[in-house]
Each structure stands twice: as structure tokens, then as C-alpha cells.
GROMACS .gro file of C-alpha atoms in nm:
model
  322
    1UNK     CA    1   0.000   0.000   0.000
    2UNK     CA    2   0.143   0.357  -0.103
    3UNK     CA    3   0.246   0.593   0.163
    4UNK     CA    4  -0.014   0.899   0.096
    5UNK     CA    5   0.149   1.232   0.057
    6UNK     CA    6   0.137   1.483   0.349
    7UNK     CA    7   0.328   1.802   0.348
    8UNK     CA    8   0.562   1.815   0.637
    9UNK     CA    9   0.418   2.073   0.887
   10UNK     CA   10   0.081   1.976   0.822
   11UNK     CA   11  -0.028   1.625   0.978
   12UNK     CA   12  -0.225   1.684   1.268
   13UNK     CA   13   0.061   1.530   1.509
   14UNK     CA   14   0.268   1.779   1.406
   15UNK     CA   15   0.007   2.061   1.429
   16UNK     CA   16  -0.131   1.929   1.752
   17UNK     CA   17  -0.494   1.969   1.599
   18UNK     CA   18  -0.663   1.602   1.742
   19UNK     CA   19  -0.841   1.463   1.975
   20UNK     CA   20  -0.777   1.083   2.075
   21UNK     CA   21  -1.022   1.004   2.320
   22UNK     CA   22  -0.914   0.888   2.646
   23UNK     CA   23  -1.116   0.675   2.979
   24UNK     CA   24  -1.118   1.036   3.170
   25UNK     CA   25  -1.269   1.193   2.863
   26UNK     CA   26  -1.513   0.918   2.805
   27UNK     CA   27  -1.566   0.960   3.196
   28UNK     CA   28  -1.608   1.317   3.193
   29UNK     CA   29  -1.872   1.274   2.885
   30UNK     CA   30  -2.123   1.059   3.085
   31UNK     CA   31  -2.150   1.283   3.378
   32UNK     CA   32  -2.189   1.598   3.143
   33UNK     CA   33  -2.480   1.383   2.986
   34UNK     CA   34  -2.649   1.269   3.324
   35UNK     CA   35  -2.614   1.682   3.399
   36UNK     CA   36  -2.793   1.797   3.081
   37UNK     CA   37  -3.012   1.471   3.052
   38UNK     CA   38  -3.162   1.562   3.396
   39UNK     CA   39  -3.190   1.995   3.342
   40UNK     CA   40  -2.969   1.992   3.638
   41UNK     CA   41  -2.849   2.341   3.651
   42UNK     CA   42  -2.456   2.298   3.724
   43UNK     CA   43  -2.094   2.122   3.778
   44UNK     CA   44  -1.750   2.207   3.858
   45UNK     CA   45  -1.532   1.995   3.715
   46UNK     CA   46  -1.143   2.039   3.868
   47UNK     CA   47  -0.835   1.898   3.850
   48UNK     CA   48  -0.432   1.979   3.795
   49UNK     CA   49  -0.275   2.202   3.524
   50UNK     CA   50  -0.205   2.069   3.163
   51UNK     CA   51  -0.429   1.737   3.254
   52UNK     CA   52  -0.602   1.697   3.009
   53UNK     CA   53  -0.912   1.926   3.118
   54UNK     CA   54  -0.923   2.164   2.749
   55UNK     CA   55  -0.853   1.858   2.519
   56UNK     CA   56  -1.155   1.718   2.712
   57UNK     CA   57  -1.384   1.992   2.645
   58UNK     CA   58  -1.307   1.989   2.300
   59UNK     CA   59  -1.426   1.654   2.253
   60UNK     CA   60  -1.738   1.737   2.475
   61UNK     CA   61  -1.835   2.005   2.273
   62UNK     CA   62  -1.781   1.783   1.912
   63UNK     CA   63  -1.944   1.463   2.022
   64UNK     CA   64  -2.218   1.539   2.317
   65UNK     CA   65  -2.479   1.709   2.052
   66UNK     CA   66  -2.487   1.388   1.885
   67UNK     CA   67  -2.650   1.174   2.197
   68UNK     CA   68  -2.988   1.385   2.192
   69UNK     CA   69  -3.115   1.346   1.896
   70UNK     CA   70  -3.127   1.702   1.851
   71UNK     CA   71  -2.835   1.984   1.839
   72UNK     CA   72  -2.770   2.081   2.149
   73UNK     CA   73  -2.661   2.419   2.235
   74UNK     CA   74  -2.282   2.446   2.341
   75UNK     CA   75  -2.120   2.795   2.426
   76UNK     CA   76  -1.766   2.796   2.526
   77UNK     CA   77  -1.633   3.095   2.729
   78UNK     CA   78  -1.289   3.160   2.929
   79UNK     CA   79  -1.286   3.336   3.236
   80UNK     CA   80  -1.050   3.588   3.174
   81UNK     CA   81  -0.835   3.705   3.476
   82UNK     CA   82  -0.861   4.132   3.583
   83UNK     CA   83  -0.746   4.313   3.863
   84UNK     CA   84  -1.098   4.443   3.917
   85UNK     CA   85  -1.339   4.228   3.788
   86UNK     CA   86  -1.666   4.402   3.664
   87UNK     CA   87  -2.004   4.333   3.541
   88UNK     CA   88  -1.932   4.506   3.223
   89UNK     CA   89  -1.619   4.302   3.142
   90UNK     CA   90  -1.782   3.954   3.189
   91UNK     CA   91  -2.067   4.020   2.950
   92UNK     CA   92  -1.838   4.146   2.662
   93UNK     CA   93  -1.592   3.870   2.732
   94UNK     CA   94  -1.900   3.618   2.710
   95UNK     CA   95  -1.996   3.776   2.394
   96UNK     CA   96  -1.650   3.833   2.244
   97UNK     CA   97  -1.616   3.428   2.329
   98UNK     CA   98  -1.967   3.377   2.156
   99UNK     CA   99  -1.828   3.543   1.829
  100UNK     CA  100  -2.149   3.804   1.908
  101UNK     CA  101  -2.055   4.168   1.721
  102UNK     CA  102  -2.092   4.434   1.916
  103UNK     CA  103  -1.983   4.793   2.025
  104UNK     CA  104  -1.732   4.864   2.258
  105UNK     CA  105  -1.915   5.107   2.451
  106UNK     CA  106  -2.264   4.960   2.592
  107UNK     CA  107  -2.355   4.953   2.950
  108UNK     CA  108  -2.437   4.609   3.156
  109UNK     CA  109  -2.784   4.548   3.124
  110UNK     CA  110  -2.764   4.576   2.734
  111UNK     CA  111  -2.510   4.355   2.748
  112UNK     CA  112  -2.704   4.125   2.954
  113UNK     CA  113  -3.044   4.151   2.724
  114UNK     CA  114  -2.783   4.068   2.438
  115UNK     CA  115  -2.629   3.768   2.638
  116UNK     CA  116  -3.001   3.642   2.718
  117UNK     CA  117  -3.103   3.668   2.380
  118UNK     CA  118  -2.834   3.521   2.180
  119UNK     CA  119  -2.923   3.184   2.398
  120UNK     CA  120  -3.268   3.234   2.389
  121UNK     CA  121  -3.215   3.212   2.005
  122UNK     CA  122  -2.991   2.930   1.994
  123UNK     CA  123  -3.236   2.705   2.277
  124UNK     CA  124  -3.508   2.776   2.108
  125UNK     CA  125  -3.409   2.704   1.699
  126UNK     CA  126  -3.268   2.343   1.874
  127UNK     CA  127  -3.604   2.285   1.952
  128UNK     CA  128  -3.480   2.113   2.366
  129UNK     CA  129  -3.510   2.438   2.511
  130UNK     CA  130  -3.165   2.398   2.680
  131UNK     CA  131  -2.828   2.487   2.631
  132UNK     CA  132  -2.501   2.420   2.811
  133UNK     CA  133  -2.223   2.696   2.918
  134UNK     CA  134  -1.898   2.576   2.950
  135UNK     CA  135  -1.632   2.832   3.126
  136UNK     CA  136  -1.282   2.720   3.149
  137UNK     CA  137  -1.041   2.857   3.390
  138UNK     CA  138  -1.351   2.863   3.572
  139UNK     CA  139  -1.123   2.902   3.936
  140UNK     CA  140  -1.111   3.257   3.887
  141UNK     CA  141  -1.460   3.302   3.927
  142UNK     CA  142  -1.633   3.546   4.198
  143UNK     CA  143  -1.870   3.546   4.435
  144UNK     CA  144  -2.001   3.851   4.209
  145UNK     CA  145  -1.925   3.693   3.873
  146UNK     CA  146  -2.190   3.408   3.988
  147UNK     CA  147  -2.457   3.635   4.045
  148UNK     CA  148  -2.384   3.804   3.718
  149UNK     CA  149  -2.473   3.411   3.607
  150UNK     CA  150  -2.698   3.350   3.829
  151UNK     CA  151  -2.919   3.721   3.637
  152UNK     CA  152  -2.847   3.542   3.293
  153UNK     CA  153  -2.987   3.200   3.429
  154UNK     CA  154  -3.307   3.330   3.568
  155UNK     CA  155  -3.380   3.532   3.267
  156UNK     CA  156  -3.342   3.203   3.106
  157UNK     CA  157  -3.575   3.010   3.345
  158UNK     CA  158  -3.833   3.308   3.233
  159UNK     CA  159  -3.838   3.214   2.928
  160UNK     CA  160  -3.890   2.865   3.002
  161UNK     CA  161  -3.490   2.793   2.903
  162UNK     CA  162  -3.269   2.522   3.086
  163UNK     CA  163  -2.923   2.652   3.106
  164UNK     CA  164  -2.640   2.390   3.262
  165UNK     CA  165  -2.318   2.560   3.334
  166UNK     CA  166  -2.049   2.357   3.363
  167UNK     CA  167  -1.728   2.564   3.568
  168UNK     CA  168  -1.398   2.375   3.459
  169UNK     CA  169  -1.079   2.486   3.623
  170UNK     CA  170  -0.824   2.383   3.879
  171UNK     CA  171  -0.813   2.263   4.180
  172UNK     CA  172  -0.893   2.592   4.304
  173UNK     CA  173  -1.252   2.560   4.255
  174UNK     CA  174  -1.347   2.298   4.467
  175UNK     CA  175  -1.208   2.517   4.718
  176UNK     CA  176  -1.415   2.796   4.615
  177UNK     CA  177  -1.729   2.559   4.680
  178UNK     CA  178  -1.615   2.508   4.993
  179UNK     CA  179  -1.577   2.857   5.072
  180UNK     CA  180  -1.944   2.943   4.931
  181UNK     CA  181  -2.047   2.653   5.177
  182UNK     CA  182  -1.912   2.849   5.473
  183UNK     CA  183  -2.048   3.187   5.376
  184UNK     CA  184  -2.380   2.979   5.333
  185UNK     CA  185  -2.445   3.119   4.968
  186UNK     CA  186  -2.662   2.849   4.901
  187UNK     CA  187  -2.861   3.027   4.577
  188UNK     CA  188  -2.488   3.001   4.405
  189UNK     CA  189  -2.409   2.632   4.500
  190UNK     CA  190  -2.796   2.530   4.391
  191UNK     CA  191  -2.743   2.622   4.042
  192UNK     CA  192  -2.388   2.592   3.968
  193UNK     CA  193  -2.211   2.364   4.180
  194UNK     CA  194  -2.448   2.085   4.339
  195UNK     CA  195  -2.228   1.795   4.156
  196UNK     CA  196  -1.863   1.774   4.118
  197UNK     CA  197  -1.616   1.582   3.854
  198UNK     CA  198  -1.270   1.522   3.926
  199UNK     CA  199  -1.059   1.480   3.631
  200UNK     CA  200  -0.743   1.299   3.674
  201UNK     CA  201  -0.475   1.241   3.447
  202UNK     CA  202  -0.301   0.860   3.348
  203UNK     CA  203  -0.246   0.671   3.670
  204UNK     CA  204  -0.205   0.330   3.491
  205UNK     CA  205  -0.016   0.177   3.224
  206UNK     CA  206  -0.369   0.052   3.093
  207UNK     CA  207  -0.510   0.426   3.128
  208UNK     CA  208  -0.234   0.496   2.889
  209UNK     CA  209  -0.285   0.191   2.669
  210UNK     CA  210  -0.630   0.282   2.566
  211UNK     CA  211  -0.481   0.626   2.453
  212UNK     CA  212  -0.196   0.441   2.257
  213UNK     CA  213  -0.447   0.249   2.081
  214UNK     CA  214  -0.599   0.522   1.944
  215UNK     CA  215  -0.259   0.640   1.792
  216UNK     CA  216  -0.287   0.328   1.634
  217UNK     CA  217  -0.655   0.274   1.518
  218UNK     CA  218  -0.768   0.451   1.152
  219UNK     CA  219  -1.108   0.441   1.320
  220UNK     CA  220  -0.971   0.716   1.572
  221UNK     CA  221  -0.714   0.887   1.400
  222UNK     CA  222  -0.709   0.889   1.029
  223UNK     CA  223  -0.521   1.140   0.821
  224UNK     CA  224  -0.548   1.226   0.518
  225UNK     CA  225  -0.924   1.145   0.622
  226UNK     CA  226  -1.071   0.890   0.429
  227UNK     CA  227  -0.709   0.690   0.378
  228UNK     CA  228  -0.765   0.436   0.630
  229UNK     CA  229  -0.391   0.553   0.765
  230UNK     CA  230  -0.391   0.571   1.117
  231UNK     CA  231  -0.123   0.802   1.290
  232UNK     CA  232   0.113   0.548   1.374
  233UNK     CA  233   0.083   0.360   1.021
  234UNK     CA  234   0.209   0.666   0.831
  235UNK     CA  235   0.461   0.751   1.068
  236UNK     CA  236   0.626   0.429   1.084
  237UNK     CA  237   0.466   0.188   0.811
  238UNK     CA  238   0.682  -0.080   0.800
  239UNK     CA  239   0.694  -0.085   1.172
  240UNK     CA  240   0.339  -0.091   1.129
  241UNK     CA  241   0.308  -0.328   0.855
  242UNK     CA  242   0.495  -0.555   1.023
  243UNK     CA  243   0.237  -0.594   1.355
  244UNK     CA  244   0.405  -0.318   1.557
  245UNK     CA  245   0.171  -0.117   1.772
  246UNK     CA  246   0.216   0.220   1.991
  247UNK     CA  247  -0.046   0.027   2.251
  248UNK     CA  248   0.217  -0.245   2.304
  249UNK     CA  249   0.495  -0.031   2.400
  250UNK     CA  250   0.232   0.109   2.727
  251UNK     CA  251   0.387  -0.101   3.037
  252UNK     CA  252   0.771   0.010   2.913
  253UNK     CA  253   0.667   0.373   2.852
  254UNK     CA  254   0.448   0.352   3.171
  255UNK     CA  255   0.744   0.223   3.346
  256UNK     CA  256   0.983   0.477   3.213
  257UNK     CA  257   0.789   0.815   3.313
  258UNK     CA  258   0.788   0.652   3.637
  259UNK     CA  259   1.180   0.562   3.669
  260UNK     CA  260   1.216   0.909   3.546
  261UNK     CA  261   1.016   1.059   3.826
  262UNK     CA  262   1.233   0.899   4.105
  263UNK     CA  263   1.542   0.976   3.910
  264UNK     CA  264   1.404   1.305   3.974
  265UNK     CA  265   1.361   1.256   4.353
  266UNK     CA  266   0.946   1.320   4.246
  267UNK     CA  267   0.776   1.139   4.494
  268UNK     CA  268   0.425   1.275   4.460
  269UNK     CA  269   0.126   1.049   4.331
  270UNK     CA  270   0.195   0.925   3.954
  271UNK     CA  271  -0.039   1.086   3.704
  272UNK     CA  272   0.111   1.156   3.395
  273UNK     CA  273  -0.112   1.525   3.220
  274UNK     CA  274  -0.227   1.434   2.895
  275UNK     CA  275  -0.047   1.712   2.785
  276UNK     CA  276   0.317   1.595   2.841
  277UNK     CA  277   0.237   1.248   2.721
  278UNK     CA  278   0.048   1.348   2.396
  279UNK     CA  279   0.393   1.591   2.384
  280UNK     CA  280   0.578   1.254   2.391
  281UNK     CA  281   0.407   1.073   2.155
  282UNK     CA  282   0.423   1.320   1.903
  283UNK     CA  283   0.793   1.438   2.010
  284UNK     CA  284   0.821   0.980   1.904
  285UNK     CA  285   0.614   0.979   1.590
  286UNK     CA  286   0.814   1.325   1.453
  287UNK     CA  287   1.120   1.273   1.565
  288UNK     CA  288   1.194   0.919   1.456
  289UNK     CA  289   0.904   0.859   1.187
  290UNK     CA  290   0.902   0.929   0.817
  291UNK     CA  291   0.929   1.335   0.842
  292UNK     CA  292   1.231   1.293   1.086
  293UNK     CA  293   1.478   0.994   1.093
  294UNK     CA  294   1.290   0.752   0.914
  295UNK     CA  295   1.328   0.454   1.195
  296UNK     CA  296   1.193   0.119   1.147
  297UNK     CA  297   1.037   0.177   1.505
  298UNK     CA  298   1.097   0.342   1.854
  299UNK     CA  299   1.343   0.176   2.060
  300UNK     CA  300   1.331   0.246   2.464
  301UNK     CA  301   1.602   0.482   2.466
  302UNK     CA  302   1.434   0.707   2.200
  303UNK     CA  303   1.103   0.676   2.406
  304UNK     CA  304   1.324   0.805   2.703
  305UNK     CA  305   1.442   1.128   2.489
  306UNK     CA  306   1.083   1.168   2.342
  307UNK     CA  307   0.970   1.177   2.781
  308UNK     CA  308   1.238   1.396   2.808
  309UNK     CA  309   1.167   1.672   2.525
  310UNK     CA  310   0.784   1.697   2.642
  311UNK     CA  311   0.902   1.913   2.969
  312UNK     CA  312   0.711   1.653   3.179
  313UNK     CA  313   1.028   1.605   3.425
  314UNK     CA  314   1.076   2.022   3.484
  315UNK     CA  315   0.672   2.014   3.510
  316UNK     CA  316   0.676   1.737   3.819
  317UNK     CA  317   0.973   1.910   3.972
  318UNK     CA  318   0.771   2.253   3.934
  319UNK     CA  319   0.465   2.097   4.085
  320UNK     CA  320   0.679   1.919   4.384
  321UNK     CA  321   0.765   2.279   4.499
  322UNK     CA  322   0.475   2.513   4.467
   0.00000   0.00000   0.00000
């Protein structure tokens, strides 16, 4: 079978642009779908930086529509981090993140009746009458930028809307729960944070197995689309062609982030952020594939050197301290 053409630079591992679906994504996706399935009005969702959290969101927002039958409303918005946070800033950040064109110069409640009716329009032509709001970096969220929610949300409710905002951020904002507790704002953990998700990174070699296979598989990863080429095939293909398989190299590599850890004098709980080991695979598939050295396959030591590239040893050493 002919090696299709790509132009180096532009295969999604080396542009980063895919999503290989992993069990904490897949995990993540059934409680977003119990949360919308039931109206429930909110969920934090926390864990560590780089874990995985964005990646996961991204496949959220692709694949979730697709289990109702019916589009489903997603908006994605970032919290954006200010000195002095204010009611005017959040609503044009929410629009500027909903691609909404507006003027510069308007004054809250506009904002607000242009918020409330950009939803209203997108609930209502997906004929649930529901939407979900997804806000990453969701831990720098307020006590006041809540109840800036909490106006949009009732508005919503008026108009016979669901909303489900789901706050995604670090681990930050389970402490912020806990602080709402103790101030007893109960109208702010009733609609946004009555359930919880924590989203971990790989703890096991088979955690990371099931995301090899998907390096392997041209049911998950297929480029050009429509070849039948999975990621692995075209980077090695005689490796490939000859049974070799990124999912069988998951106890050594699993086994060599961890000897590199106590090298490291890292003694904190293993869990590897997706970040650093998609970083490694693709540092692997780049490095020693067909647009790099042109190996038959990846031996241990270049595994090693691929772990080493991604930054994941600085990041654990980083993490020990703070």
C-alpha cells in the first residue's frame, strides 16, 4: 500500500490539531450527559494544570450534541483574569467568546439583554429548550461573577430555558465551593455547583494503553481522512506493517515516566497530564518517523528522549515545589 502524501508541517501530530479520546474523557462525557439529561443546573469539574481538562472539552463540545437526537446548544467561554473584575467586562468577554458583534461602549444590562437573547435564540431554533455553558479557567470566578450568572440563568428560566453551566478549572474551585459553603451562599451552589467531577490524568499503564491504541486505530485517527492511515501507520509503516503497535509499548513507557520521576527525587502520586504524554508521543512519531529519521520503530532509549523533550520532568519538579 502507497504511503499517501502529506506536506511536512501539516499532519495533525505535528500541528497538535486532534483529539484521541481517552477513559477520563469518556468519563467526563457521561456525567456531562447525566447533567444535561436531567436539566440539572450545574458542575464544577477540577483537577491539575495541563491534565487533560481543554482537550476534554473539546471533545465534549464535538461529540455530546450527537447523543440527543437534537443539536444541542454548546457555548464555550474563558474566564479571563482582571485586577478588578466588573459586570461590564464579563458580559463582553461572554460575547466576544460567543463570536457576538458588538460595540465597545454599551452599558451592563444591554449587554445582559444581548447575552439572554443570543441563547434564547440558539435554545429555542434546537427545539430542547436547553443549552449548556462551558467556562474554562472557571477558578477565577467570583462570588459577584456568579450572580452576574446566576441574572443570565433566571432570565433564562423566564423564558422557560434550561441553562447547565459547567465551571472547569483547577483545583482551586473545589475550594471555592467550599468557601461558598461556609459563607452559606446556598442560591450560588444550587445552580452551579451541586455535583462535582474530578478529572485525573493517566495513573495506569492501561489508562495509557487505551490512549496508545488510538494512535494506532484509523477508526480514531485517520489522516489524510478517508485513507484508512492511522497516525502510527504513516509515521512508521513498516513498523506498522509488520504488527508493531504504539499500545504495546504502554507497560515500558508507563514504566519509564515513572523511573524518570524517582530519578528526579518526584515522589508525589503518579499521574502523567495528557499534555506531556500526547507531547511525547508526538515528540516519538516526529522525531523518529518518516518526516524525521525515518526509523523502522521506537526503541526504549528514543522513548526516554521523546519523555524527556515533552518538559514533563521540569513540570513534576515545578509541581513538587509550589
Amino acid at each position: 500500500m502507497e504511503i499517501p502524501h502529506v506536506q511536512i508541517g501539516t499532519h495533525p501530530i505535528e500541528t497538535g490539531d486532534y483529539i484521541i479520546p481517552t477513559k477520563e474523557v469518556l468519563r467526563l462525557m457521561g456525567s456531562m450527559m447525566r447533567i444535561v439529561n436531567n436539566r440539572l443546573p450545574g458542575m464544577i469539574v477540577y483537577g491539575r494544570p495541563r491534565i487533560g481538562k481543554t482537550w476534554a472539552l473539546r471533545f465534549a463540545i464535538e461529540h455530546l450534541p450527537t447523543n440527543f437526537g437534537a443539536p444541542l446548544p454548546i457555548l464555550l467561554a474563558n474566564c479571563n483574569s482582571y485586577r478588578v473584575p466588573s459586570e461590564e467586562k464579563f458580559y463582553s468577554d461572554l460575547l466576544s467568546d460567543f463570536k457576538f458583534p458588538f460595540t465597545s461602549k454599551r452599558n451592563p444590562p444591554e449587554l445582559r439583554r444581548q447575552i439572554v437573547n443570543f441563547m434564547l435564540e440558539k435554545a429555542e431554533k434546537s427545539k430542547l429548550r436547553r443549552l449548556v455553558l462551558i467556562i474554562d479557567e472557571a477558578h477565577r470566578l467570583t462570588e459577584a461573577h456568579y450572580n452576574w450568572l446566576m441574572d443570565i440563568y433566571n432570565a433564562l428560566v423566564q423564558k422557560k430555558i434550561s441553562m447547565t453551566v459547567i465551571s472547569v478549572g483547577q483545583e482551586e474551585l473545589l475550594a471555592r465551593r467550599t468557601f461558598f459553603l461556609e459563607q452559606k451562599r446556598s442560591q450560588i451552589i444550587g445552580r452551579f455547583m451541586t455535583h462535582e467531577h474530578d478529572f485525573h490524568g493517566i495513573r495506569t499503564w492501561e489508562d495509557m494503553q487505551l490512549i496508545l491504541g488510538g494512535y494506532d486505530s484509523p477508526e480514531i485517527s485517520c489522516y489524510p481522512e478517508g485513507s484508512g492511515w492511522s497516525f502510527s501507520q504513516y509515521f512508521f509503516p513498516e513498523g506498522y506493517q509488520k504488527k508493531e503497535r504504539l499500545e504495546n509499548e504502554a507497560k515500558m513507557l508507563f514504566e519509564l515516566f515513572a523511573d524518570l520521576r524517582k530519578e528526579h527525587g518526584v515522589s508525589a502520586t503518579l499521574e502523567i497530564p495528557m499534555e506531556y504524554f500526547s507531547f511525547t508521543i508526538e515528540n516519538a512519531l516526529k522525531k523518529y518517523g518518516v518526516h524525521g529519521d525515518q526509523h523502522y520503530w521506537i526503541n526504549k532509549a528514543q522513548w526516554r528522549e521523546a519523555i524527556e523533550m515533552s518538559g514533563y520532568v521540569e513540570s513534576e519538579i515545578y509541581m513538587a515545589l509550589v
